[in-house]
Amino acid sequence: MDDDADDIFASAAMVAPAPKDAFPSIERPAREVYQKVRDELLLDGVARMNLATFCTTWLEPEAAQLMADSVAKNIIDKDEYPQTAEIERRCVALVADLFHAPDPAHATGVSTTGSSEAAMLSGLAAKWRWRARRAAVGADTTRPNLVCGSVQVCWEKFARYFDVELRQVPMPGGHLLTPEDALAHCDENTIAVVATFGQTFTGLFEDVAGIAAALDDLQARTGLDIPLHVDAASGGFVAPFCAPDVLWDFRLPRVKSINASGHKTGLAPLGAGWAIWRETGDLPQELIFDVNYLGGNMPTFTLNFSRPGGQVITSYYLFLRLGRAGYAKVQSAAYTVAQRIAAGIRDLDRFELVFDGEPEHGIPAVTWTSKDGDDSVLFDLAQQLRMRGWLVPAYTLPPAQESRAVQRVVVRHGMSVDMADLLLADIRRCLDDLSALPDGVHLAAAGASGFNHDATPRVADA
Ligand SMILES: *Cc1c(COP(=O)(O)O)cnc(C)c1O
């Protein structure tokens, strides 16, 4: 019999193994089960030492408190929680303003669970617009395609789930989609070109303005009017503050929709994303459901129905709390740390920097490759750093590029200069340990650093 006086590790729940495959038959005391579950999670990596992820791993206590306060709020119940609905509306307006939408007060956009859902919705809107345009002139509507470079896996999902041909431009020797290559893959069945603003593999910004200009030129020459969507999952909440002169958003008339992850550089807790359209007409009405629900009429355009409201509420808190000045400070600090890591990597004289964390060129991140073409050192280093608790992924670039591997550190809110120095010291130590290995002995199988979210080793999406 369990007794409150029991030492927790002598309690019945702790001296028996947890059920793992069959639904448990008996009830257990909360404090024992809490301890059991919490202890198991000790084996997960330390989130703040996970330098693979783009996602928020540190929250202010007030933000965490708002998340806890909102735990029972369902964002879909707009009639019951009208202020949560109003806060979502304000957030859409604020983000649209940040991205220079022409009329932010009447912005068209939605909160989502992240950029993936936002990408699906933006892709669907582009497909519907394309189909309506084609149908209006009696043209074929059966073979839509989407043109992009090395995109995050969400676009491969969009294409497969919603039956669109993905025209992924092969980019030998380079890492970024060029305007010329994008254009060469477009035709009358192209629903949109996707430019990635903060490329997953390297952290670099693609040349959105250049791609927009090429599409403008295409229209002038041929009449073909192909919209541009910007996947600003990671760049959307850094460039407006730290590289305001880089043109990537609705300042470019060609840009019809943008997705951004609130839970990446937006600093919001996990589960926050935004899809924003340039103007009301860019989101086809047929995609919006007016659900008559619990006494209210509610327009919805999301893939989910019930969803926690805390992420939107906490996003609003962060926008008010930090403002442009605060975001600029937080993100500049991240760039400073990234550049310090880049300098440390350069000093090792073993690696070649692919991206050194300059705000005009990408997100706060550092990416490098091996200098002598021997990629195994990257995978070995990733493995060795893991023993110290650092998760610094090495991964091969998409097959359409060189068969090269890169290693990447994403610097986020919560990574200090001291942590960067500790990381660099560990990198030096690990490289020394590795050079003591006999020739030809490797710790890791090349191509498998163990940090990927799915089974295909090339997807370093975090
Ligand atoms: C992270 C990322 C995504 C997916 O975003 P989630 O918010 O994780 O769903 C899409 N595109 C790019 C470029 C990303 O970096």
XYZ file of N, CA and C in Angstrom, residues 77-172:
288
model
N -12.472 28.581 -29.917
C -13.726 29.016 -29.282
C -13.775 30.543 -29.231
N -13.904 31.128 -30.400
C -13.783 32.583 -30.484
C -14.954 33.293 -29.808
N -16.091 32.608 -29.751
C -17.264 33.192 -29.107
C -17.106 33.195 -27.581
N -16.493 32.137 -27.047
C -16.320 32.020 -25.595
C -15.128 32.836 -25.103
N -14.121 32.936 -25.938
C -12.905 33.658 -25.518
C -12.664 34.813 -26.485
N -13.569 35.786 -26.471
C -13.475 36.865 -27.474
C -12.191 37.669 -27.354
N -11.633 37.782 -26.157
C -10.398 38.571 -26.040
C -9.206 37.828 -26.621
N -9.223 36.491 -26.513
C -8.155 35.724 -27.161
C -8.263 35.910 -28.679
N -9.508 35.894 -29.176
C -9.711 36.113 -30.621
C -9.238 37.514 -31.022
N -9.539 38.496 -30.188
C -9.109 39.865 -30.484
C -7.578 39.972 -30.454
N -6.972 39.267 -29.500
C -5.503 39.294 -29.412
C -4.889 38.638 -30.657
N -5.524 37.580 -31.141
C -5.012 36.967 -32.375
C -5.118 37.979 -33.534
N -6.259 38.677 -33.617
C -6.441 39.662 -34.683
C -5.348 40.739 -34.609
N -5.095 41.210 -33.362
C -4.053 42.247 -33.207
C -2.680 41.703 -33.615
N -2.395 40.466 -33.217
C -1.086 39.895 -33.576
C -0.931 39.829 -35.087
N -1.984 39.407 -35.792
C -1.912 39.328 -37.259
C -1.617 40.727 -37.819
N -2.285 41.758 -37.267
C -2.057 43.132 -37.734
C -0.619 43.567 -37.443
N -0.130 43.257 -36.250
C 1.230 43.656 -35.871
C 2.276 42.979 -36.780
N 2.076 41.673 -37.024
C 3.038 40.958 -37.866
C 2.945 41.478 -39.303
N 1.715 41.733 -39.775
C 1.539 42.279 -41.133
C 2.226 43.645 -41.244
N 2.131 44.444 -40.186
C 2.793 45.750 -40.170
C 4.312 45.569 -40.230
N 4.809 44.630 -39.415
C 6.252 44.356 -39.401
C 6.738 43.944 -40.789
N 5.883 43.192 -41.523
C 6.258 42.697 -42.855
C 5.831 43.668 -43.965
N 5.422 44.890 -43.579
C 5.074 45.939 -44.548
C 3.902 45.594 -45.455
N 2.881 44.942 -44.906
C 1.656 44.738 -45.694
C 1.038 46.107 -45.960
N 0.387 46.269 -47.124
C -0.116 47.604 -47.479
C -1.156 48.142 -46.498
N -1.962 47.272 -45.885
C -3.027 47.762 -45.013
C -3.090 46.885 -43.755
N -2.105 47.053 -42.865
C -2.000 46.128 -41.727
C -3.240 46.100 -40.837
N -3.936 47.215 -40.720
C -5.102 47.233 -39.822
C -6.187 46.282 -40.318
N -6.201 46.015 -41.622
C -7.166 45.059 -42.168
C -6.428 43.846 -42.738
N -5.379 43.453 -42.052
C -4.513 42.399 -42.570
C -5.274 41.083 -42.688
N -4.864 40.288 -43.667
C -5.398 38.954 -43.832
C -4.317 37.975 -43.399
N -4.615 37.223 -42.351
C -3.628 36.269 -41.885
C -4.212 35.433 -40.766
N -3.482 34.391 -40.394
C -3.935 33.529 -39.301
C -2.737 33.093 -38.476
N -3.027 32.757 -37.223
C -2.013 32.090 -36.417
C -2.119 30.603 -36.708
N -0.981 29.926 -36.627
C -0.941 28.490 -36.915
C -0.088 27.814 -35.849
N 0.069 26.500 -35.971
C 0.922 25.795 -35.009
C 2.403 25.992 -35.322
N 2.702 26.539 -36.486
C 4.099 26.747 -36.861
C 4.151 27.078 -38.334
N 5.362 27.137 -38.872
C 5.481 27.468 -40.287
C 4.959 26.362 -41.190
N 5.009 25.127 -40.726
C 4.551 24.044 -41.606
C 3.082 24.222 -41.941
N 2.261 24.427 -40.918
C 0.835 24.636 -41.188
C 0.653 25.907 -42.032
N 1.412 26.943 -41.710
C 1.306 28.201 -42.458
C 1.699 27.989 -43.922
N 2.695 27.129 -44.165
C 3.122 26.839 -45.537
C 2.018 26.088 -46.287
N 1.384 25.117 -45.610
C 0.274 24.384 -46.252
C -0.816 25.373 -46.668
N -1.176 26.283 -45.755
C -2.266 27.223 -46.030
C -1.874 28.183 -47.159
N -0.637 28.665 -47.130
C -0.186 29.591 -48.183
C -0.139 28.881 -49.530
N 0.334 27.638 -49.500
C 0.405 26.845 -50.727
C -0.992 26.592 -51.284
N -1.928 26.263 -50.384
C -3.302 26.022 -50.833
C -3.896 27.279 -51.457
N -3.670 28.426 -50.815
C -4.208 29.682 -51.351
C -3.636 29.925 -52.754
N -2.334 29.661 -52.927
C -1.706 29.866 -54.242
C -2.309 28.904 -55.270
N -2.543 27.661 -54.846
C -3.111 26.677 -55.772
C -4.522 27.096 -56.192
N -5.311 27.552 -55.233
C -6.689 27.967 -55.544
C -6.699 29.190 -56.467
N -5.804 30.153 -56.205
C -5.761 31.355 -57.061
C -5.379 30.971 -58.497
N -4.372 30.107 -58.592
C -3.912 29.659 -59.905
C -5.043 28.950 -60.660
N -5.755 28.071 -59.930
C -6.814 27.288 -60.591
C -7.939 28.205 -61.082
N -8.284 29.201 -60.231
C -9.358 30.114 -60.637
C -8.945 30.904 -61.883
N -7.674 31.363 -61.904
C -7.178 32.112 -63.068
C -7.230 31.256 -64.335
N -6.789 30.001 -64.187
C -6.747 29.115 -65.350
C -8.161 28.760 -65.803
N -9.015 28.447 -64.837
C -10.385 28.038 -65.176
C -11.112 29.170 -65.900
N -10.817 30.407 -65.483
C -11.499 31.566 -66.070
C -11.242 31.689 -67.577
N -10.087 31.165 -68.035
C -9.797 31.250 -69.472
C -9.899 29.871 -70.141
N -10.497 28.939 -69.423
C -10.714 27.606 -69.982
C -9.448 26.783 -70.149
N -8.376 27.127 -69.380
C -7.107 26.401 -69.517
C -7.087 25.184 -68.588
N -6.161 24.280 -68.882
C -6.012 23.050 -68.107
C -5.632 23.366 -66.649
N -6.249 22.688 -65.695
C -5.965 22.952 -64.278
C -5.524 21.687 -63.551
N -4.957 20.736 -64.311
C -4.670 19.443 -63.677
C -3.203 19.268 -63.298
N -2.339 20.196 -63.697
C -0.915 19.930 -63.447
C -0.172 21.091 -62.773
N -0.644 21.470 -61.568
C 0.011 22.581 -60.869
C 1.433 22.218 -60.425
N 2.333 23.184 -60.451
C 3.673 22.951 -59.907
C 4.110 24.124 -59.033
N 5.077 23.834 -58.171
C 5.623 24.822 -57.246
C 7.136 24.839 -57.448
N 7.709 26.015 -57.656
C 9.150 26.117 -57.929
C 9.877 26.607 -56.679
N 10.960 25.926 -56.313
C 11.692 26.305 -55.104
C 13.116 25.767 -55.167
N 13.927 26.157 -54.182
C 15.284 25.639 -54.062
C 15.315 24.520 -53.034
N 16.344 24.523 -52.187
C 16.447 23.487 -51.145
C 15.548 23.863 -49.989
N 14.302 23.489 -50.083
C 13.343 23.924 -49.072
C 13.301 22.979 -47.878
N 12.706 23.465 -46.830
C 12.425 22.652 -45.665
C 11.390 21.598 -46.046
N 11.367 20.524 -45.301
C 10.530 19.371 -45.649
C 9.042 19.721 -45.738
N 8.615 20.821 -45.097
C 7.185 21.152 -45.130
C 6.691 21.377 -46.556
N 7.566 21.862 -47.443
C 7.131 22.096 -48.833
C 7.040 20.791 -49.610
N 7.890 19.832 -49.268
C 7.764 18.511 -49.884
C 6.449 17.879 -49.442
N 6.120 18.112 -48.161
C 4.840 17.602 -47.645
C 3.671 18.272 -48.352
N 3.740 19.598 -48.446
C 2.650 20.316 -49.105
C 2.414 19.732 -50.497
N 3.520 19.579 -51.240
C 3.392 19.124 -52.618
C 2.761 17.730 -52.667
N 3.201 16.844 -51.760
C 2.663 15.480 -51.824
C 1.220 15.429 -51.316
N 0.970 16.074 -50.188
C -0.377 15.997 -49.597
C -1.422 16.659 -50.479
N -1.040 17.741 -51.156
C -2.033 18.494 -51.908
C -1.822 18.397 -53.414
N -1.051 17.359 -53.800
C -0.998 16.963 -55.189
C -0.513 18.078 -56.122
N 0.655 18.594 -55.792
C 1.283 19.629 -56.609
C 2.687 19.116 -56.959
N 3.102 19.297 -58.197
C 4.455 18.874 -58.580
C 5.478 19.824 -57.943
N 6.450 19.267 -57.242
C 7.482 20.105 -56.626
C 8.655 20.214 -57.596
N 8.893 21.403 -58.088
C 10.040 21.612 -58.991
C 11.171 22.199 -58.180
N 11.946 21.288 -57.602
C 13.049 21.712 -56.764
C 14.270 21.918 -57.649
N 14.733 23.138 -57.719
C 15.816 23.476 -58.633
C 17.125 22.865 -58.136
N 17.815 22.092 -58.960
C 19.110 21.576 -58.536
C 20.127 22.713 -58.504
N 20.937 22.745 -57.464
C 21.843 23.887 -57.338
C 23.265 23.435 -57.096
N 23.889 22.847 -58.118
C 25.247 22.353 -57.927
C 26.197 23.499 -57.596
